[in-house]
Amino acid sequence: MLKRLPERATFFRGITAWTGVSRTSIEFEVPPAARATRWSVLRLAKLGIDAITSFTPWPLFLVAGAGVFFAIFSILLGIDTLWMYFSGRAVTGFTTVILLTLIVGATIMFGLAILGLYVSRLFDEVKARPRTVALEVLLPE
C-alpha cells in the first residue's frame, strides 16, 4: 500500500502511523562503536520540519493566530495612539506612521494566513492520500 502512494517526499514514520497498521518494537543492544550518530543537527532539523509539515497544518494556524493577536494589539495600540494625538501629547506625524504601519502589518499577516490555509488544502489534495485505508479485504468465496 505504501508503494502506491504518489508522494515523493515520504516521512516513513508518519506514513506508517497514518495507515493504522499495528506496530511493534524490537529491542536490541547498540555496539559502542556505532553509538555516535551520523545525523547532523541540520538533517535532524529537516527531519523534524518534514514530520510537522507532512501531517499537520498547525504551523499555518499559528500564523493565523499570530495575525489575530497582532490585529488586536494593533487596535489597542491604535486607540492609545489616537488618545495621545487628541490629548496633544503625540509627536507630529507619529500617529499617522504608527497607525499605517499597524494596519498594513495586520493586513499582511491576515493575507498570509489565508494564503497559507489555501496552500495547505492544495497540498492535501496534491498528496492524493486515500481517504480510507482497508487493512483487510474480504472477498466472497
PDB file of C-alpha atoms in Angstrom:
ATOM      1  CA  MET A   1       0.000   0.000   0.000  1.00  0.00           C
ATOM      2  CA  LEU A   2       2.781   2.435   0.857  1.00  0.00           C
ATOM      3  CA  LYS A   3       4.310   1.882  -2.584  1.00  0.00           C
ATOM      4  CA  ARG A   4       1.117   3.083  -4.264  1.00  0.00           C
ATOM      5  CA  LEU A   5       1.064   6.448  -2.512  1.00  0.00           C
ATOM      6  CA  PRO A   6       2.001   9.135  -5.056  1.00  0.00           C
ATOM      7  CA  GLU A   7       4.033  11.174  -2.585  1.00  0.00           C
ATOM      8  CA  ARG A   8       7.653  11.847  -3.385  1.00  0.00           C
ATOM      9  CA  ALA A   9       8.856  13.222  -0.037  1.00  0.00           C
ATOM     10  CA  THR A  10       7.616  10.484   2.262  1.00  0.00           C
ATOM     11  CA  PHE A  11       8.103  10.731   6.006  1.00  0.00           C
ATOM     12  CA  PHE A  12       8.084   6.985   6.645  1.00  0.00           C
ATOM     13  CA  ARG A  13       7.401   7.059  10.395  1.00  0.00           C
ATOM     14  CA  GLY A  14       4.397   9.287   9.877  1.00  0.00           C
ATOM     15  CA  ILE A  15       3.019   7.321   6.929  1.00  0.00           C
ATOM     16  CA  THR A  16       3.168   4.041   8.849  1.00  0.00           C
ATOM     17  CA  ALA A  17       1.330   5.634  11.776  1.00  0.00           C
ATOM     18  CA  TRP A  18      -1.194   7.192   9.371  1.00  0.00           C
ATOM     19  CA  THR A  19      -2.088   3.810   7.818  1.00  0.00           C
ATOM     20  CA  GLY A  20      -3.151   2.480  11.213  1.00  0.00           C
ATOM     21  CA  VAL A  21      -1.203  -0.757  10.900  1.00  0.00           C
ATOM     22  CA  SER A  22      -0.276  -2.179  14.287  1.00  0.00           C
ATOM     23  CA  ARG A  23       3.369  -1.715  15.126  1.00  0.00           C
ATOM     24  CA  THR A  24       5.744  -3.413  17.487  1.00  0.00           C
ATOM     25  CA  SER A  25       9.216  -2.690  18.727  1.00  0.00           C
ATOM     26  CA  ILE A  26      12.310  -4.829  18.668  1.00  0.00           C
ATOM     27  CA  GLU A  27      14.829  -4.159  21.394  1.00  0.00           C
ATOM     28  CA  PHE A  28      18.496  -4.551  20.589  1.00  0.00           C
ATOM     29  CA  GLU A  29      21.827  -3.529  22.016  1.00  0.00           C
ATOM     30  CA  VAL A  30      23.819  -0.988  20.031  1.00  0.00           C
ATOM     31  CA  PRO A  31      27.556  -1.679  19.908  1.00  0.00           C
ATOM     32  CA  PRO A  32      29.643   1.117  21.491  1.00  0.00           C
ATOM     33  CA  ALA A  33      31.391   1.928  18.204  1.00  0.00           C
ATOM     34  CA  ALA A  34      28.046   2.605  16.489  1.00  0.00           C
ATOM     35  CA  ARG A  35      26.533   4.860  19.175  1.00  0.00           C
ATOM     36  CA  ALA A  36      27.706   8.118  17.642  1.00  0.00           C
ATOM     37  CA  THR A  37      25.048   9.462  15.308  1.00  0.00           C
ATOM     38  CA  ARG A  38      25.809  10.256  11.698  1.00  0.00           C
ATOM     39  CA  TRP A  39      22.931  12.716  11.556  1.00  0.00           C
ATOM     40  CA  SER A  40      23.935  16.360  11.672  1.00  0.00           C
ATOM     41  CA  VAL A  41      21.852  18.928  13.522  1.00  0.00           C
ATOM     42  CA  LEU A  42      20.722  20.327  10.163  1.00  0.00           C
ATOM     43  CA  ARG A  43      19.498  16.908   8.967  1.00  0.00           C
ATOM     44  CA  LEU A  44      17.671  16.335  12.262  1.00  0.00           C
ATOM     45  CA  ALA A  45      16.034  19.757  11.963  1.00  0.00           C
ATOM     46  CA  LYS A  46      14.949  18.941   8.399  1.00  0.00           C
ATOM     47  CA  LEU A  47      13.518  15.613   9.610  1.00  0.00           C
ATOM     48  CA  GLY A  48      11.538  17.437  12.308  1.00  0.00           C
ATOM     49  CA  ILE A  49      10.222  20.012   9.846  1.00  0.00           C
ATOM     50  CA  ASP A  50       9.235  17.234   7.417  1.00  0.00           C
ATOM     51  CA  ALA A  51       7.432  15.418  10.230  1.00  0.00           C
ATOM     52  CA  ILE A  52       5.444  18.508  11.158  1.00  0.00           C
ATOM     53  CA  THR A  53       4.627  19.795   7.684  1.00  0.00           C
ATOM     54  CA  SER A  54       3.720  16.384   6.215  1.00  0.00           C
ATOM     55  CA  PHE A  55       0.881  15.682   8.601  1.00  0.00           C
ATOM     56  CA  THR A  56      -0.500  18.876  10.105  1.00  0.00           C
ATOM     57  CA  PRO A  57      -1.398  22.420   9.076  1.00  0.00           C
ATOM     58  CA  TRP A  58      -0.918  23.684  12.663  1.00  0.00           C
ATOM     59  CA  PRO A  59       2.040  25.945  11.848  1.00  0.00           C
ATOM     60  CA  LEU A  60      -0.278  27.789   9.463  1.00  0.00           C
ATOM     61  CA  PHE A  61      -2.913  28.070  12.180  1.00  0.00           C
ATOM     62  CA  LEU A  62      -0.239  29.519  14.459  1.00  0.00           C
ATOM     63  CA  VAL A  63       0.452  32.205  11.847  1.00  0.00           C
ATOM     64  CA  ALA A  64      -3.286  32.920  11.642  1.00  0.00           C
ATOM     65  CA  GLY A  65      -3.436  33.140  15.445  1.00  0.00           C
ATOM     66  CA  ALA A  66      -0.449  35.477  15.438  1.00  0.00           C
ATOM     67  CA  GLY A  67      -2.306  37.596  12.876  1.00  0.00           C
ATOM     68  CA  VAL A  68      -5.342  37.822  15.156  1.00  0.00           C
ATOM     69  CA  PHE A  69      -3.132  38.672  18.142  1.00  0.00           C
ATOM     70  CA  PHE A  70      -1.275  41.282  16.075  1.00  0.00           C
ATOM     71  CA  ALA A  71      -4.569  42.804  14.892  1.00  0.00           C
ATOM     72  CA  ILE A  72      -5.929  43.042  18.448  1.00  0.00           C
ATOM     73  CA  PHE A  73      -2.646  44.520  19.660  1.00  0.00           C
ATOM     74  CA  SER A  74      -2.744  46.964  16.730  1.00  0.00           C
ATOM     75  CA  ILE A  75      -6.263  48.076  17.594  1.00  0.00           C
ATOM     76  CA  LEU A  76      -5.329  48.653  21.239  1.00  0.00           C
ATOM     77  CA  LEU A  77      -2.140  50.485  20.309  1.00  0.00           C
ATOM     78  CA  GLY A  78      -4.069  52.467  17.699  1.00  0.00           C
ATOM     79  CA  ILE A  79      -6.596  53.561  20.335  1.00  0.00           C
ATOM     80  CA  ASP A  80      -3.743  54.600  22.628  1.00  0.00           C
ATOM     81  CA  THR A  81      -2.038  56.488  19.788  1.00  0.00           C
ATOM     82  CA  LEU A  82      -5.249  58.317  18.894  1.00  0.00           C
ATOM     83  CA  TRP A  83      -5.758  59.165  22.585  1.00  0.00           C
ATOM     84  CA  MET A  84      -2.249  60.644  22.702  1.00  0.00           C
ATOM     85  CA  TYR A  85      -2.947  62.580  19.476  1.00  0.00           C
ATOM     86  CA  PHE A  86      -6.217  64.097  20.657  1.00  0.00           C
ATOM     87  CA  SER A  87      -4.813  64.919  24.085  1.00  0.00           C
ATOM     88  CA  GLY A  88      -1.967  66.814  22.390  1.00  0.00           C
ATOM     89  CA  ARG A  89       0.858  64.621  23.710  1.00  0.00           C
ATOM     90  CA  ALA A  90       1.810  62.905  20.432  1.00  0.00           C
ATOM     91  CA  VAL A  91       4.792  63.859  18.306  1.00  0.00           C
ATOM     92  CA  THR A  92       3.820  65.384  14.945  1.00  0.00           C
ATOM     93  CA  GLY A  93       3.486  62.681  12.272  1.00  0.00           C
ATOM     94  CA  PHE A  94       3.952  59.837  14.754  1.00  0.00           C
ATOM     95  CA  THR A  95       0.255  58.920  14.841  1.00  0.00           C
ATOM     96  CA  THR A  96      -0.023  58.548  11.078  1.00  0.00           C
ATOM     97  CA  VAL A  97       3.119  56.447  10.767  1.00  0.00           C
ATOM     98  CA  ILE A  98       2.212  54.123  13.639  1.00  0.00           C
ATOM     99  CA  LEU A  99      -1.399  53.608  12.560  1.00  0.00           C
ATOM    100  CA  LEU A 100      -0.435  52.929   8.937  1.00  0.00           C
ATOM    101  CA  THR A 101       2.287  50.504   9.999  1.00  0.00           C
ATOM    102  CA  LEU A 102      -0.089  48.629  12.294  1.00  0.00           C
ATOM    103  CA  ILE A 103      -2.871  48.432   9.711  1.00  0.00           C
ATOM    104  CA  VAL A 104      -0.528  47.270   6.944  1.00  0.00           C
ATOM    105  CA  GLY A 105       1.152  44.713   9.232  1.00  0.00           C
ATOM    106  CA  ALA A 106      -2.147  43.213  10.390  1.00  0.00           C
ATOM    107  CA  THR A 107      -3.458  43.090   6.812  1.00  0.00           C
ATOM    108  CA  ILE A 108      -0.316  41.352   5.547  1.00  0.00           C
ATOM    109  CA  MET A 109      -0.427  38.841   8.405  1.00  0.00           C
ATOM    110  CA  PHE A 110      -4.090  38.004   7.714  1.00  0.00           C
ATOM    111  CA  GLY A 111      -3.412  37.732   3.991  1.00  0.00           C
ATOM    112  CA  LEU A 112      -0.502  35.359   4.566  1.00  0.00           C
ATOM    113  CA  ALA A 113      -2.597  33.240   6.912  1.00  0.00           C
ATOM    114  CA  ILE A 114      -5.411  32.951   4.369  1.00  0.00           C
ATOM    115  CA  LEU A 115      -2.977  32.085   1.565  1.00  0.00           C
ATOM    116  CA  GLY A 116      -1.261  29.563   3.815  1.00  0.00           C
ATOM    117  CA  LEU A 117      -4.521  27.821   4.627  1.00  0.00           C
ATOM    118  CA  TYR A 118      -5.385  27.594   0.927  1.00  0.00           C
ATOM    119  CA  VAL A 119      -1.929  26.187   0.184  1.00  0.00           C
ATOM    120  CA  SER A 120      -2.454  23.657   2.986  1.00  0.00           C
ATOM    121  CA  ARG A 121      -5.681  22.465   1.366  1.00  0.00           C
ATOM    122  CA  LEU A 122      -3.979  22.320  -2.012  1.00  0.00           C
ATOM    123  CA  PHE A 123      -1.091  20.362  -0.503  1.00  0.00           C
ATOM    124  CA  ASP A 124      -3.517  17.806   0.950  1.00  0.00           C
ATOM    125  CA  GLU A 125      -5.116  17.346  -2.471  1.00  0.00           C
ATOM    126  CA  VAL A 126      -1.778  17.041  -4.268  1.00  0.00           C
ATOM    127  CA  LYS A 127      -0.611  14.331  -1.857  1.00  0.00           C
ATOM    128  CA  ALA A 128      -3.653  12.320  -3.029  1.00  0.00           C
ATOM    129  CA  ARG A 129      -3.688  10.076   0.014  1.00  0.00           C
ATOM    130  CA  PRO A 130      -6.704   7.781   0.091  1.00  0.00           C
ATOM    131  CA  ARG A 131      -9.495   8.874   2.407  1.00  0.00           C
ATOM    132  CA  THR A 132      -9.694   5.430   3.999  1.00  0.00           C
ATOM    133  CA  VAL A 133      -7.266   2.563   4.398  1.00  0.00           C
ATOM    134  CA  ALA A 134      -8.553  -1.005   4.212  1.00  0.00           C
ATOM    135  CA  LEU A 135      -6.420  -3.219   6.405  1.00  0.00           C
ATOM    136  CA  GLU A 136      -8.087  -6.387   5.159  1.00  0.00           C
ATOM    137  CA  VAL A 137     -10.136  -7.131   2.051  1.00  0.00           C
ATOM    138  CA  LEU A 138     -12.856  -9.738   2.426  1.00  0.00           C
ATOM    139  CA  LEU A 139     -13.944 -11.289  -0.860  1.00  0.00           C
ATOM    140  CA  PRO A 140     -16.891 -13.653  -1.169  1.00  0.00           C
ATOM    141  CA  GLU A 141     -15.790 -17.214  -1.801  1.00  0.00           C
TER     142      GLU A 141
END
